Tab-separated table of C-alpha atoms and ligand atoms in Angstrom:
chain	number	residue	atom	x	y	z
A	295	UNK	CA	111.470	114.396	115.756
A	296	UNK	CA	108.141	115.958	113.975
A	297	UNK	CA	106.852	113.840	111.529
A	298	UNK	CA	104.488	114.647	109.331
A	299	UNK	CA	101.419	112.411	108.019
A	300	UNK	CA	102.441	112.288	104.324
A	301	UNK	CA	105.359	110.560	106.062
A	302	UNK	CA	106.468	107.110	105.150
A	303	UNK	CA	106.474	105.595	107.874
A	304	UNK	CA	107.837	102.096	107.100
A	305	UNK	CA	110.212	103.763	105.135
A	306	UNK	CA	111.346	105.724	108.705
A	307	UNK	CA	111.370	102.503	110.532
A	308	UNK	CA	113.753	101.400	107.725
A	309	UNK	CA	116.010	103.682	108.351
A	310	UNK	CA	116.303	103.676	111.362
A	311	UNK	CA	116.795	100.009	111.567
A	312	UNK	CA	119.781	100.996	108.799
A	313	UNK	CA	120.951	103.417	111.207
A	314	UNK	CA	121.542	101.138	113.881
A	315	UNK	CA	122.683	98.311	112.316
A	316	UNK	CA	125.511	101.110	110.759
A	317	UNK	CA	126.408	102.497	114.473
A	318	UNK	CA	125.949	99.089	116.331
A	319	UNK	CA	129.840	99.040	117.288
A	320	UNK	CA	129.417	95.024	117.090
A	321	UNK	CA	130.718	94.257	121.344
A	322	UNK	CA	127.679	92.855	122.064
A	323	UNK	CA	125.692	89.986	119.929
A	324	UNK	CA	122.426	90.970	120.626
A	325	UNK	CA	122.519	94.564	118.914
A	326	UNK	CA	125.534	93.417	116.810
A	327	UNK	CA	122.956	90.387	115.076
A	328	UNK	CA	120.164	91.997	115.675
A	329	UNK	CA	120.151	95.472	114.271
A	330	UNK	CA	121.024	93.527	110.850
A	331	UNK	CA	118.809	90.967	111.488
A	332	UNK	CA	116.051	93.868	111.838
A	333	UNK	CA	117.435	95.958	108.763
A	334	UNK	CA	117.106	93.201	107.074
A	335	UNK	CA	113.726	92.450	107.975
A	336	UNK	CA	112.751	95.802	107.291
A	337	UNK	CA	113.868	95.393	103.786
A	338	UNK	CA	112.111	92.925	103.315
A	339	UNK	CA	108.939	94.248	105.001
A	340	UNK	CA	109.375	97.300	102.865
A	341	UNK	CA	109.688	95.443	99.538
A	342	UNK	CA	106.487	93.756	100.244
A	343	UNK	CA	107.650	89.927	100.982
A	344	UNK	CA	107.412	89.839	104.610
A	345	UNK	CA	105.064	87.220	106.812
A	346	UNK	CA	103.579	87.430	109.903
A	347	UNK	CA	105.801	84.508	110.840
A	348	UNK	CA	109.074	87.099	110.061
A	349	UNK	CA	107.078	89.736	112.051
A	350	UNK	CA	107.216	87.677	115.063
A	351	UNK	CA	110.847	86.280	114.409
A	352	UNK	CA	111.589	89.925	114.356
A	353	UNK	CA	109.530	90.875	117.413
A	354	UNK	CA	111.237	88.054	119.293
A	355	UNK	CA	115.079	89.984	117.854
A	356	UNK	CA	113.445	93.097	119.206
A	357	UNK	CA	112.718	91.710	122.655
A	358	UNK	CA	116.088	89.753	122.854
A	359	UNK	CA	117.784	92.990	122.350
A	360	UNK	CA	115.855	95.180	124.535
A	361	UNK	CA	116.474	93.010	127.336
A	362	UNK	CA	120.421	91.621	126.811
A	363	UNK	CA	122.159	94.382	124.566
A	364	UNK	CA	125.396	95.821	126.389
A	365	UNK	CA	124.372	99.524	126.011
A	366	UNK	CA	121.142	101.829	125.244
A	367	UNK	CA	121.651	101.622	121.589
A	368	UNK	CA	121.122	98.087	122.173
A	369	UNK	CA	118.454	98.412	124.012
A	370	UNK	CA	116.878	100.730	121.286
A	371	UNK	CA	117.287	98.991	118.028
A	372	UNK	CA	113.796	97.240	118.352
A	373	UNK	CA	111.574	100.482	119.208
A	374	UNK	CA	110.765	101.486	115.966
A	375	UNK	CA	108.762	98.586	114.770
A	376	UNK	CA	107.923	98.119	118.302
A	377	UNK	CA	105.982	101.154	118.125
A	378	UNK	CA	104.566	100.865	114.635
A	379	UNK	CA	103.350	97.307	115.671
A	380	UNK	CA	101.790	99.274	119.115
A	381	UNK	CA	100.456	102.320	117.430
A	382	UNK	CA	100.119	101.476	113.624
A	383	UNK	CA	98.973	97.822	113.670
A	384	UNK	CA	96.711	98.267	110.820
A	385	UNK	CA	99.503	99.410	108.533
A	386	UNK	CA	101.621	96.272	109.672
A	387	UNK	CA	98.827	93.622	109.264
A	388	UNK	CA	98.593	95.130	105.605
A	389	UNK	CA	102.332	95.374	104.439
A	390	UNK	CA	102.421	91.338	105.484
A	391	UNK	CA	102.184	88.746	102.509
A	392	UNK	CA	99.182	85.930	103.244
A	393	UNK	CA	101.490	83.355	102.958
A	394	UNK	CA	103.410	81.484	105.734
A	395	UNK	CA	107.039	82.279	103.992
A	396	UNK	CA	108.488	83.800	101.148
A	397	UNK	CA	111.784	84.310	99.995
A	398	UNK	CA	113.825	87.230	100.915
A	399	UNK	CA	114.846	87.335	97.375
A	400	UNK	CA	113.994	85.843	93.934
A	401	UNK	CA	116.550	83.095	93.623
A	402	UNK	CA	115.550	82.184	89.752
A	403	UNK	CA	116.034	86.340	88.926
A	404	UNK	CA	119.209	85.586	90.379
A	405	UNK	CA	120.574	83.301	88.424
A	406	UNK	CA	119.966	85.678	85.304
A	407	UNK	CA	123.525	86.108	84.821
A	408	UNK	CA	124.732	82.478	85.280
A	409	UNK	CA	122.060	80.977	82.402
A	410	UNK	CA	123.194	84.273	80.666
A	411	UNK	CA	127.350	83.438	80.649
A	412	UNK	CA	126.326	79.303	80.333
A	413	UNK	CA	123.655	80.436	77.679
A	414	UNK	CA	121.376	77.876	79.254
A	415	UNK	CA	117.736	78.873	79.615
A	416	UNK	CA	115.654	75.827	79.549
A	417	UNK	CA	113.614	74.527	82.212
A	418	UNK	CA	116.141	72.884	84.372
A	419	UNK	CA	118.375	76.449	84.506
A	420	UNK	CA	115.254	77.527	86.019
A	421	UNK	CA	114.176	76.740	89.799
A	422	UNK	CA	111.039	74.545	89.107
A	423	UNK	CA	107.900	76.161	90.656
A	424	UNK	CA	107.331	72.892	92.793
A	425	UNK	CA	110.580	73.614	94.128
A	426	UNK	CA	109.425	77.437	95.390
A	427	UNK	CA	106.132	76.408	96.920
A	428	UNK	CA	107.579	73.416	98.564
A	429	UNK	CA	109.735	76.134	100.675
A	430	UNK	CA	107.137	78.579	101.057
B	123	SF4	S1	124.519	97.412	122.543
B	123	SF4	FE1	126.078	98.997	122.709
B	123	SF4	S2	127.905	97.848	123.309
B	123	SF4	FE2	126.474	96.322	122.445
B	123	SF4	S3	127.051	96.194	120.257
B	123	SF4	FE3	125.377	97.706	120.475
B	123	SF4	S4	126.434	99.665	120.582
B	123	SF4	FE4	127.937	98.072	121.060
């Protein structure tokens, strides 16, 4: 492939990571779990939420993959972050949030439509901030 350098490329490494996780043919756990595991992380990399402690839970996914998949497409799923991590690390160390965790996804948004149907929106159809940073 010849990519140019307008290129997004997180957004490459994302789909890839969609690609495999669509032609993983599931016989194997590693690649099965792992190429959604890494899409997954991707997205979540890609929407700006992801940690440094996901970028290691997702370089350990890469490594268990590389090494116990079933086939090469197995063995594959895990290059590209592996090589925007090796040859890009300053555009990975600035796409990760400071904190130690956040949320894949904004539970309270969520729960938009269920305060919406119960026509509840005080404070406790809300998740209470103390709640969020005490699992962050
Ligand atoms: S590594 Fe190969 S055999 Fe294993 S699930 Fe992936 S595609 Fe299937």
């Amino acid at each position: 492939m010849v990519i140019g350098q307008q290129r997004n490329l997180l957004a490459l490494a994302q789909n890839f990571a969609h690609f495999f996780a669509h032609e993983s043919c599931g016989f194997c756990t590693p690649c099965r779990v792992g190429s959604k595991l890494l899409s997954q992380y991707l997205d979540k990399l890609a929407a700006g939420h992801a940690t440094c402690i996901d970028m290691e839970l997702a370089l350990q996914v890469c490594n268990t993959a590389s090494l116990y998949s079933h086939c090469g497409l197995g063995k594959s799923i895990g290059n590209p972050l592996l090589s925007l991590q090796q040859y890009f690390p300053q555009l990975m160390a600035q796409c990760l949030q400071p904190d130690s965790y956040t949320p894949q996804f904004d539970l309270d948004a969520a729960l938009f439509e269920a305060r919406r149907i119960t026509q509840r929106d005080d404070a406790a159809a809300h998740l209470a901030n103390d709640y969020r940073h005490a699992h962050s």
